[in-house]
Coordinates of C-alpha atoms in Angstrom, one line a residue:
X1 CA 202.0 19.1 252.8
X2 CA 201.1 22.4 253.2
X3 CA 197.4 21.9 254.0
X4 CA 195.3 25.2 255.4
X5 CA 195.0 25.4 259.0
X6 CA 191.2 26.1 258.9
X7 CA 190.7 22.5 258.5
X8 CA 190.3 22.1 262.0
X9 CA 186.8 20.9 262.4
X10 CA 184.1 22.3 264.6
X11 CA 182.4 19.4 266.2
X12 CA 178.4 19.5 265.0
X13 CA 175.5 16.6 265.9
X14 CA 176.7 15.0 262.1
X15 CA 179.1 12.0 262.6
X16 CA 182.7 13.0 262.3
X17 CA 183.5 10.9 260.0
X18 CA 181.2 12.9 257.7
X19 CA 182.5 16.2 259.1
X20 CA 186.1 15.4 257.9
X21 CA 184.9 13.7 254.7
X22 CA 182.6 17.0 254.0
X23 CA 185.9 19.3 254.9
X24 CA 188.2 17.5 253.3
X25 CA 186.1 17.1 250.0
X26 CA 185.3 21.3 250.5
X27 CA 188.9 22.0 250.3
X28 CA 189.2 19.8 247.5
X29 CA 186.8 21.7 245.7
X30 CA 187.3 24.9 246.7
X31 CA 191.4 24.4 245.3
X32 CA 192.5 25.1 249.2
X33 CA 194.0 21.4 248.5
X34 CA 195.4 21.6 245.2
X35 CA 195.9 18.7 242.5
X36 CA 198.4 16.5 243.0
X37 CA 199.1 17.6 246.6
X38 CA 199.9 14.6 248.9
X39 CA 197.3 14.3 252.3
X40 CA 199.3 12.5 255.0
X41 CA 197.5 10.8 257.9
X42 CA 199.9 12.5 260.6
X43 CA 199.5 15.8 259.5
X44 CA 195.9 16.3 258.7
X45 CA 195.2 13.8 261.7
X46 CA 196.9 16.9 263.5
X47 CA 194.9 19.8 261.6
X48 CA 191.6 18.5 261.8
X49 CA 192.2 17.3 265.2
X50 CA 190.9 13.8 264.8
X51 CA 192.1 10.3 265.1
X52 CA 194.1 8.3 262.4
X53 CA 191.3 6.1 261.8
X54 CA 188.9 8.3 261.1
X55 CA 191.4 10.5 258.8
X56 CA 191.8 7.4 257.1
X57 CA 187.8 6.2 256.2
X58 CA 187.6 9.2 255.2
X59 CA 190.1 8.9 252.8
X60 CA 189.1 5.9 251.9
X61 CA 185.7 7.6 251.0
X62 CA 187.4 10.4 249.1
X63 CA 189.1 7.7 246.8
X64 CA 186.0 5.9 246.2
X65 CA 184.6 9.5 245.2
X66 CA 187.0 9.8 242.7
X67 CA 188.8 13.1 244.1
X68 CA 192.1 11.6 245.8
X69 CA 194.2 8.4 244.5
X70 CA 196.7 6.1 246.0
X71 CA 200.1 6.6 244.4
X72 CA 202.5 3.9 244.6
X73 CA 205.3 4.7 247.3
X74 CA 203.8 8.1 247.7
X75 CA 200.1 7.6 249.4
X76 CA 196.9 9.4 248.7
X77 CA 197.2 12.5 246.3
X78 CA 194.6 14.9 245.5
X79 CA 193.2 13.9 241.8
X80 CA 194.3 15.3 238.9
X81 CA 191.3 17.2 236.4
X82 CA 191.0 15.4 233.7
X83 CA 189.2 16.7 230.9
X84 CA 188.6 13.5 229.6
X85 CA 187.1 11.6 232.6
X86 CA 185.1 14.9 233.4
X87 CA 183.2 14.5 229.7
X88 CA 182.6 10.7 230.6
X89 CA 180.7 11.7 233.6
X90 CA 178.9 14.3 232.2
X91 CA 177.6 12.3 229.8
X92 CA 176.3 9.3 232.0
X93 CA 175.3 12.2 234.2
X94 CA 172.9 13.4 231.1
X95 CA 171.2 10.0 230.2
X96 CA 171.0 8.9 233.9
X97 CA 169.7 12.4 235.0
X98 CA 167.4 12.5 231.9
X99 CA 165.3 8.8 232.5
X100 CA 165.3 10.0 235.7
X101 CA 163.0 13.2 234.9
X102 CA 160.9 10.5 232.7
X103 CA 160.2 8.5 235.8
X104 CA 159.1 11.4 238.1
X105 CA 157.0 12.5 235.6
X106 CA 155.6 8.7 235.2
X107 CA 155.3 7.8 239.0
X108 CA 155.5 11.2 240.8
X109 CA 152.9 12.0 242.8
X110 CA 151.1 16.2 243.1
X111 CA 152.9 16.2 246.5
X112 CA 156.4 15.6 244.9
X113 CA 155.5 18.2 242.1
X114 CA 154.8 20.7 244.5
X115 CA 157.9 19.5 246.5
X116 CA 160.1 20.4 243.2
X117 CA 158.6 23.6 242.6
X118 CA 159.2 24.6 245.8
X119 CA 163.4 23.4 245.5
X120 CA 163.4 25.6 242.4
X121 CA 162.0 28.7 244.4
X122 CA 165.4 27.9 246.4
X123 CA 167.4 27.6 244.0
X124 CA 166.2 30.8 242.2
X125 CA 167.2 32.9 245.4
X126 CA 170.3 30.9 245.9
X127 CA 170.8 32.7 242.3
X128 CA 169.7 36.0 242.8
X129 CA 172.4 36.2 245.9
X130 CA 175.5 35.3 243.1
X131 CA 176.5 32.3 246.5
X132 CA 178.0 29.4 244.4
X133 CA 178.2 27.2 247.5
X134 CA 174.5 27.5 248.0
X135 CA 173.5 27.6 244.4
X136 CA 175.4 24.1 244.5
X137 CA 173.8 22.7 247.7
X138 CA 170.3 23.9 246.5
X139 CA 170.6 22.3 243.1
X140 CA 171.4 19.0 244.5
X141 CA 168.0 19.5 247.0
X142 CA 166.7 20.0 243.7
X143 CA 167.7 16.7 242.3
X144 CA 167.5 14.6 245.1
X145 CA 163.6 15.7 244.9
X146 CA 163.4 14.8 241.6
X147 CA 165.2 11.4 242.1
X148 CA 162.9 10.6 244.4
X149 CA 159.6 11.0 242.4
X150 CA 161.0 8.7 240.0
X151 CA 160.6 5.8 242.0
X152 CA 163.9 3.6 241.6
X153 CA 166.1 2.9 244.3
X154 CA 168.7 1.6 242.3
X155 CA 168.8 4.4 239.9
X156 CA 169.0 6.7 243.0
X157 CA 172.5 5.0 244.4
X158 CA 173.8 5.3 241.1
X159 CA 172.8 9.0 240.5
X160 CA 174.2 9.5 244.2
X161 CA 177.6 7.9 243.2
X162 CA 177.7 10.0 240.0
X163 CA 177.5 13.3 241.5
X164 CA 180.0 12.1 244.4
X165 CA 182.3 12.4 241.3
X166 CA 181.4 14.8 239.4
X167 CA 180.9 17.4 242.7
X168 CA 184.1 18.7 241.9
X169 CA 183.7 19.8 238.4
X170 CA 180.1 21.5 238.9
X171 CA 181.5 23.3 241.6
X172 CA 184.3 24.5 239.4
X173 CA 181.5 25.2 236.4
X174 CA 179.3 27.5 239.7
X175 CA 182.5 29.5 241.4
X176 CA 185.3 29.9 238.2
X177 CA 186.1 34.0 237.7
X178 CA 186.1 33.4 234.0
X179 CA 182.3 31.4 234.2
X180 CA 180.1 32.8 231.1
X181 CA 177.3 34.5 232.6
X182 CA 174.6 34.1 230.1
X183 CA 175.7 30.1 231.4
X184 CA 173.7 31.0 235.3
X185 CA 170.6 32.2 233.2
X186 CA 170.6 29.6 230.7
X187 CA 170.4 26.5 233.8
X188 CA 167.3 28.9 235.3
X189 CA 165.5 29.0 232.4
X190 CA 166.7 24.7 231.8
X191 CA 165.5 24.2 235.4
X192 CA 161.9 26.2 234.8
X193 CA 161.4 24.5 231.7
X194 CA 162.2 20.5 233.4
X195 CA 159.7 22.0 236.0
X196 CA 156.9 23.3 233.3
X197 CA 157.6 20.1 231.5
X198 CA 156.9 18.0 234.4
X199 CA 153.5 20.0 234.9
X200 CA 152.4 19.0 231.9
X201 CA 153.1 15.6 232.2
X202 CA 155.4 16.0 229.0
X203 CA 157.8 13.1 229.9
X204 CA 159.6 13.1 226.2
X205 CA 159.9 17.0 226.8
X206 CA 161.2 16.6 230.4
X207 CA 163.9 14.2 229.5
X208 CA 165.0 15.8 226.8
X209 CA 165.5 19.4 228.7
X210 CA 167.2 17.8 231.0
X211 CA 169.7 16.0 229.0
X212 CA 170.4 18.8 227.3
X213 CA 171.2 20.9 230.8
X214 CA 173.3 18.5 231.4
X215 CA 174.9 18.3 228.2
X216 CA 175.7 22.6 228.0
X217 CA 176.9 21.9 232.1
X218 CA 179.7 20.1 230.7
X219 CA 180.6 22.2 228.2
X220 CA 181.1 25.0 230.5
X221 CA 183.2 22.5 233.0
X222 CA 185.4 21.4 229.4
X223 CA 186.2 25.1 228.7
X224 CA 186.9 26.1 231.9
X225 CA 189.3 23.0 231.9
X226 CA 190.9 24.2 229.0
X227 CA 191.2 27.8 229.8

């Protein structure tokens, strides 16, 4: 395996486990571990200078996130993109994301409105400084403040799980050199619309908007894909 040799990780107050899952799953992303490039215990044990059992939870983790697999006689591989699978989620991702919006606008209280209008402000400056990493991270603050002014804990987990596995492909839709760049402009103006939506207590409007984000998210993922 020829894994990079910054995986070594830098111990932090986080649990390891989650510093090796959050490192691994980085390089994942990021293409530093490519598709279909085998992750032996022994050796990243070695490079992130942890123990076996940790390495391997967080493998374990990794596989339930849909970014490595188990191969037969071979062991845990990074995933394949699959254009395919990629759509699927994108389009749970819309209709989840989308009654989600509903709910906050339904249950969400003018503390959590404030709250999300304050996540856009730092998502807007996460823009205007072209950092796809932190444009990534501050979208998800984004959504985690809308998924919890909607009120359902269930519908939470399964958002939660959802992004787990789609992570990888809005990360390549943010960083890609041939991303469109009318696409960063269209999801501000998506996002400020959700927001004004919301304001309005406009549920149908905010569901819609937001479905439709969604929706033109993955077809910048499917023709990155194909490019």
């Amino acid at each position: 395996m020829n894994a990079p040799q910054s995986l070594k990780i830098v111990r932090q107050a986080a649990p390891l486990r989650q510093q090796v899952v959050d490192g691994l799953r980085a390089a994942i992303i990021s293409g530093r571990l490519a598709p279909g490039q085998r992750l032996t215990e022994p050796e990243l044990t070695q490079m992130m200078d942890v123990s076996r059992t940790v390495i391997r939870e967080a493998l374990r983790q990794l596989e339930t996130e849909g970014l490595i697999e188990l191969i037969p006689n071979k062991g845990p591989v990074v995933r394949e993109l699959s254009i395919d699978e990629a759509q699927d989620l994108y389009n749970i991702r819309a209709v989840l994301e989308g009654h989600a919006t509903r709910l906050f606008v339904e249950n969400a209280d003018q503390a959590l409105v404030k709250k999300l209008d304050e996540a856009l402000q730092v998502v807007v400056a996460a823009y205007k400084e072209e950092n796809s990493d932190k444009v990534l991270e501050t979208k998800n603050q984004f959504y985690d403040v809308l998924y919890e002014g909607a009120g359902s804990g269930t519908l939470s987990e399964m958002l939660a799980s959802l992004h787990a596995r789609v992570w990888r492909w809005r990360a390549l839709g943010l960083s890609h050199p041939n991303r469109s760049a009318s696409r960063s402009k269209e999801s501000m103006k998506n996002l400020r619309a959700i927001l004004a939506a919301i304001k309005k207590a406009d549920a149908s409007t905010a569901e819609r908007i937001t479905r439709e984000e969604a929706h033109k998210a993955a077809e910048e993922v499917m023709r990155l894909l194909a490019s």
